[in-house]
């Protein structure tokens, strides 16, 4: 029996990278997974992989900036599986530019895709969580907790998500709802592009920033921590930030 057996999880940005890995981890531990992404073809592929492996999965097209689109995704989840028990807010655009080149539009884009998207999804799921309790896992970033060159707007939005999460955790605890944040480092299409551009020496230098000397696996390293935060094992933990980054937080 899995840690989230019989639960229904909505994962945003589930079409690739960490979102896809988290979806696989939740499904492997027993959850029915609703995969939401702005690009339907991506989540359709992931849902196909999960159902082929014997898991319950549903792909939905969803733009988290648009509340009506989010409401539609939640309604589809409820129609297919009866409810929503777990919400994983992973979706966000990555428009990474140095601060002196960043525009107000870049900042707005970061906040709309991350903070507003997280806000919309939490609001849409609340009626179901309020009745039976629920689990919310939001995504932060080392770009915010550490500060990374060229990622000011991205990092600012991710820190805003952490602030939102802590405040909502204090309001929703009385309903048995937990709201936690994970700050992950895991393999993704963006990381693969960076890795391919590095010399062997620079790759070693990059990995040396992590005590474990490697980038996390989206399923086994990041996804399983999300499973823990989505399970009854974390029922007395809320408003917290967990780092799944191979120990890099030790240097912050």
Short mmCIF file of C-alpha atoms in Angstrom, two decimals:
data_model
loop_
_atom_site.label_atom_id
_atom_site.label_comp_id
_atom_site.label_asym_id
_atom_site.label_seq_id
_atom_site.Cartn_x
_atom_site.Cartn_y
_atom_site.Cartn_z
CA UNK A 1 0.00 0.00 0.00
CA UNK A 2 1.43 3.37 -1.02
CA UNK A 3 1.71 6.50 1.13
CA UNK A 4 -0.97 8.29 -0.92
CA UNK A 5 -3.03 5.27 -1.90
CA UNK A 6 -6.54 6.23 -2.95
CA UNK A 7 -5.83 9.98 -2.98
CA UNK A 8 -6.34 12.33 -5.93
CA UNK A 9 -3.50 14.70 -6.77
CA UNK A 10 -3.55 17.72 -9.09
CA UNK A 11 -0.07 18.54 -10.40
CA UNK A 12 0.47 21.74 -12.40
CA UNK A 13 3.28 22.06 -14.91
CA UNK A 14 3.25 18.27 -15.17
CA UNK A 15 4.27 18.04 -18.80
CA UNK A 16 8.01 17.78 -18.25
CA UNK A 17 10.88 18.04 -15.79
CA UNK A 18 10.13 18.16 -12.07
CA UNK A 19 6.37 18.23 -12.54
CA UNK A 20 6.49 15.07 -14.61
CA UNK A 21 8.76 13.41 -12.06
CA UNK A 22 6.49 14.35 -9.17
CA UNK A 23 3.49 12.95 -11.04
CA UNK A 24 5.29 9.63 -11.52
CA UNK A 25 6.26 9.48 -7.84
CA UNK A 26 2.72 10.18 -6.65
CA UNK A 27 1.26 7.62 -9.03
CA UNK A 28 3.78 4.99 -7.93
CA UNK A 29 2.66 5.52 -4.32
CA UNK A 30 -0.99 5.03 -5.17
CA UNK A 31 -2.48 8.40 -6.12
CA UNK A 32 -4.71 9.09 -9.08
CA UNK A 33 -2.94 11.97 -10.80
CA UNK A 34 -4.47 14.87 -12.71
CA UNK A 35 -1.79 16.37 -14.94
CA UNK A 36 -2.30 20.04 -15.78
CA UNK A 37 -0.29 22.07 -18.26
CA UNK A 38 -0.75 24.92 -20.69
CA UNK A 39 0.51 22.63 -23.48
CA UNK A 40 -1.96 19.75 -23.59
CA UNK A 41 0.20 17.49 -25.77
CA UNK A 42 2.85 17.35 -23.03
CA UNK A 43 0.54 16.15 -20.27
CA UNK A 44 -1.24 13.85 -22.70
CA UNK A 45 2.09 12.07 -23.22
CA UNK A 46 2.76 11.81 -19.48
CA UNK A 47 -0.76 10.55 -18.80
CA UNK A 48 -0.27 7.93 -21.48
CA UNK A 49 2.96 6.77 -19.82
CA UNK A 50 1.25 6.51 -16.43
CA UNK A 51 -1.82 4.66 -17.64
CA UNK A 52 0.38 2.27 -19.62
CA UNK A 53 2.13 1.47 -16.33
CA UNK A 54 -1.21 0.69 -14.70
CA UNK A 55 -1.76 3.99 -12.86
CA UNK A 56 -4.78 6.30 -12.86
CA UNK A 57 -4.09 9.54 -14.71
CA UNK A 58 -5.97 12.33 -16.44
CA UNK A 59 -4.49 15.05 -18.67
CA UNK A 60 -6.08 18.50 -18.66
CA UNK A 61 -5.17 21.70 -20.45
CA UNK A 62 -4.82 24.49 -17.92
CA UNK A 63 -3.36 28.00 -17.77
CA UNK A 64 -2.88 28.66 -14.06
CA UNK A 65 -3.02 32.43 -14.58
CA UNK A 66 -6.67 32.09 -15.65
CA UNK A 67 -9.02 31.27 -12.77
CA UNK A 68 -11.69 29.91 -15.10
CA UNK A 69 -9.13 27.56 -16.64
CA UNK A 70 -8.07 26.39 -13.18
CA UNK A 71 -11.70 25.87 -12.14
CA UNK A 72 -12.16 23.76 -15.27
CA UNK A 73 -9.18 21.58 -14.37
CA UNK A 74 -10.47 21.02 -10.83
CA UNK A 75 -13.95 20.25 -12.14
CA UNK A 76 -12.47 17.70 -14.56
CA UNK A 77 -10.55 16.08 -11.69
CA UNK A 78 -13.70 15.82 -9.57
CA UNK A 79 -15.75 14.48 -12.47
CA UNK A 80 -13.16 11.77 -13.15
CA UNK A 81 -12.03 10.81 -9.64
CA UNK A 82 -14.60 12.27 -7.23
CA UNK A 83 -12.53 14.88 -5.41
CA UNK A 84 -9.11 16.50 -5.02
CA UNK A 85 -6.97 15.68 -1.98
CA UNK A 86 -3.51 16.94 -2.99
CA UNK A 87 -2.38 20.03 -4.88
CA UNK A 88 1.15 20.40 -6.25
CA UNK A 89 1.84 23.93 -7.53
CA UNK A 90 4.81 23.53 -9.85
CA UNK A 91 3.84 25.52 -12.97
CA UNK A 92 5.81 28.68 -13.77
CA UNK A 93 7.36 30.26 -16.82
CA UNK A 94 11.14 30.72 -16.72
CA UNK A 95 12.02 34.06 -18.26
CA UNK A 96 15.53 34.39 -16.84
CA UNK A 97 17.27 37.71 -17.51
CA UNK A 98 19.83 39.84 -15.62
CA UNK A 99 18.16 42.47 -13.44
CA UNK A 100 19.50 45.45 -15.40
CA UNK A 101 17.92 43.99 -18.55
CA UNK A 102 14.67 42.92 -16.89
CA UNK A 103 11.47 44.76 -17.66
CA UNK A 104 8.31 45.32 -15.66
CA UNK A 105 6.69 42.84 -18.02
CA UNK A 106 9.25 40.19 -17.01
CA UNK A 107 8.39 40.75 -13.35
CA UNK A 108 4.66 40.65 -14.00
CA UNK A 109 5.06 37.45 -16.03
CA UNK A 110 6.98 35.80 -13.19
CA UNK A 111 4.41 36.78 -10.58
CA UNK A 112 1.39 35.90 -12.70
CA UNK A 113 2.66 32.45 -13.66
CA UNK A 114 3.87 31.62 -10.15
CA UNK A 115 2.18 33.57 -7.37
CA UNK A 116 -1.14 34.19 -9.11
CA UNK A 117 -1.16 30.64 -10.47
CA UNK A 118 -0.54 29.21 -7.00
CA UNK A 119 -3.22 31.49 -5.56
CA UNK A 120 -5.78 30.44 -8.19
CA UNK A 121 -5.16 26.74 -7.71
CA UNK A 122 -5.33 26.92 -3.92
CA UNK A 123 -8.58 28.89 -4.05
CA UNK A 124 -10.13 26.46 -6.52
CA UNK A 125 -9.23 23.39 -4.42
CA UNK A 126 -10.18 24.87 -1.05
CA UNK A 127 -13.86 23.80 -1.04
CA UNK A 128 -12.77 20.15 -1.34
CA UNK A 129 -9.93 20.47 1.16
CA UNK A 130 -12.13 22.25 3.70
CA UNK A 131 -14.45 19.25 3.97
CA UNK A 132 -11.88 16.47 4.32
CA UNK A 133 -8.47 18.07 4.87
CA UNK A 134 -5.89 18.40 2.16
CA UNK A 135 -2.26 18.68 1.20
CA UNK A 136 -0.71 21.60 -0.65
CA UNK A 137 2.91 21.51 -1.82
CA UNK A 138 4.18 24.72 -3.40
CA UNK A 139 7.50 25.15 -5.17
CA UNK A 140 10.17 27.61 -4.08
CA UNK A 141 13.63 28.04 -5.57
CA UNK A 142 17.22 28.58 -4.56
CA UNK A 143 17.02 31.60 -6.85
CA UNK A 144 15.06 33.20 -4.03
CA UNK A 145 16.45 31.60 -0.88
CA UNK A 146 20.06 32.00 -2.01
CA UNK A 147 19.97 34.69 -4.67
CA UNK A 148 21.25 33.75 -8.11
CA UNK A 149 22.59 36.13 -10.79
CA UNK A 150 20.24 36.53 -13.73
CA UNK A 151 17.22 35.23 -11.84
CA UNK A 152 15.95 38.27 -9.90
CA UNK A 153 12.36 38.28 -11.15
CA UNK A 154 12.11 34.50 -10.91
CA UNK A 155 13.57 34.44 -7.41
CA UNK A 156 11.34 37.28 -6.22
CA UNK A 157 8.23 35.43 -7.38
CA UNK A 158 9.34 32.20 -5.74
CA UNK A 159 9.93 33.97 -2.42
CA UNK A 160 6.46 35.48 -2.71
CA UNK A 161 5.11 31.94 -3.03
CA UNK A 162 6.84 31.05 0.23
CA UNK A 163 5.29 34.06 1.97
CA UNK A 164 1.86 33.16 0.64
CA UNK A 165 2.31 29.56 1.77
CA UNK A 166 3.22 30.48 5.34
CA UNK A 167 0.26 32.83 5.71
CA UNK A 168 -2.27 30.38 4.26
CA UNK A 169 -0.86 27.59 6.45
CA UNK A 170 -1.82 29.62 9.53
CA UNK A 171 -5.37 30.09 8.23
CA UNK A 172 -6.05 26.60 6.93
CA UNK A 173 -4.54 24.50 9.71
CA UNK A 174 -7.87 24.39 11.55
CA UNK A 175 -9.33 22.50 8.60
CA UNK A 176 -6.62 19.85 8.67
CA UNK A 177 -4.98 21.32 5.57
CA UNK A 178 -1.19 21.49 5.40
CA UNK A 179 0.66 23.95 3.17
CA UNK A 180 4.37 23.34 2.71
CA UNK A 181 7.09 24.38 0.27
CA UNK A 182 9.80 22.35 -1.41
CA UNK A 183 12.95 23.99 -2.81
CA UNK A 184 14.27 21.41 -5.28
CA UNK A 185 17.23 20.89 -7.51
CA UNK A 186 16.45 18.30 -10.14
CA UNK A 187 17.13 17.37 -13.72
CA UNK A 188 14.93 19.12 -16.26
CA UNK A 189 15.08 20.17 -19.92
CA UNK A 190 16.55 23.51 -18.79
CA UNK A 191 19.27 21.74 -16.78
CA UNK A 192 20.09 19.42 -19.67
CA UNK A 193 20.66 22.45 -21.91
CA UNK A 194 22.95 24.02 -19.32
CA UNK A 195 24.85 20.76 -18.82
CA UNK A 196 25.40 20.33 -22.54
CA UNK A 197 26.86 23.83 -22.75
CA UNK A 198 29.44 23.26 -19.99
CA UNK A 199 32.93 21.94 -20.39
CA UNK A 200 33.82 18.89 -18.34
CA UNK A 201 35.79 21.07 -15.90
CA UNK A 202 32.93 23.55 -15.47
CA UNK A 203 30.44 20.73 -14.99
CA UNK A 204 32.60 19.34 -12.16
CA UNK A 205 32.80 22.84 -10.66
CA UNK A 206 29.03 23.20 -10.82
CA UNK A 207 28.39 19.82 -9.22
CA UNK A 208 30.96 20.59 -6.52
CA UNK A 209 28.44 23.11 -5.14
CA UNK A 210 26.40 20.11 -3.99
CA UNK A 211 27.77 17.92 -1.17
CA UNK A 212 26.24 14.91 -2.95
CA UNK A 213 27.98 15.94 -6.21
CA UNK A 214 24.98 15.35 -8.45
CA UNK A 215 21.72 16.85 -9.67
CA UNK A 216 18.61 15.29 -8.18
CA UNK A 217 16.42 12.81 -9.98
CA UNK A 218 12.91 14.24 -10.49
CA UNK A 219 11.20 11.03 -9.37
CA UNK A 220 13.35 9.42 -6.71
CA UNK A 221 15.00 12.50 -5.17
CA UNK A 222 12.42 15.27 -5.56
CA UNK A 223 9.21 13.36 -6.20
CA UNK A 224 9.46 11.16 -3.11
CA UNK A 225 9.84 14.17 -0.83
CA UNK A 226 6.70 15.59 -2.42
CA UNK A 227 5.00 12.25 -1.72
CA UNK A 228 6.01 12.56 1.95
CA UNK A 229 4.58 16.10 2.12
CA UNK A 230 1.40 14.81 0.45
CA UNK A 231 0.93 11.91 2.85
CA UNK A 232 -0.35 11.44 6.40
CA UNK A 233 3.29 11.16 7.50
CA UNK A 234 3.49 14.98 7.35
CA UNK A 235 0.14 15.73 9.03
CA UNK A 236 1.77 17.77 11.81
CA UNK A 237 4.05 19.76 9.52
CA UNK A 238 2.78 22.94 7.90
CA UNK A 239 4.18 26.30 6.81
CA UNK A 240 7.62 24.73 6.40
CA UNK A 241 10.20 24.82 3.62
CA UNK A 242 12.10 21.62 2.80
CA UNK A 243 15.23 21.69 0.64
CA UNK A 244 15.64 18.79 -1.79
CA UNK A 245 18.93 19.99 -3.23
CA UNK A 246 21.64 17.48 -2.41
CA UNK A 247 22.81 19.60 0.54
CA UNK A 248 23.46 22.83 -1.33
CA UNK A 249 21.41 24.72 1.27
CA UNK A 250 24.27 24.05 3.69
CA UNK A 251 26.20 26.77 1.86
CA UNK A 252 23.42 29.37 2.07
#
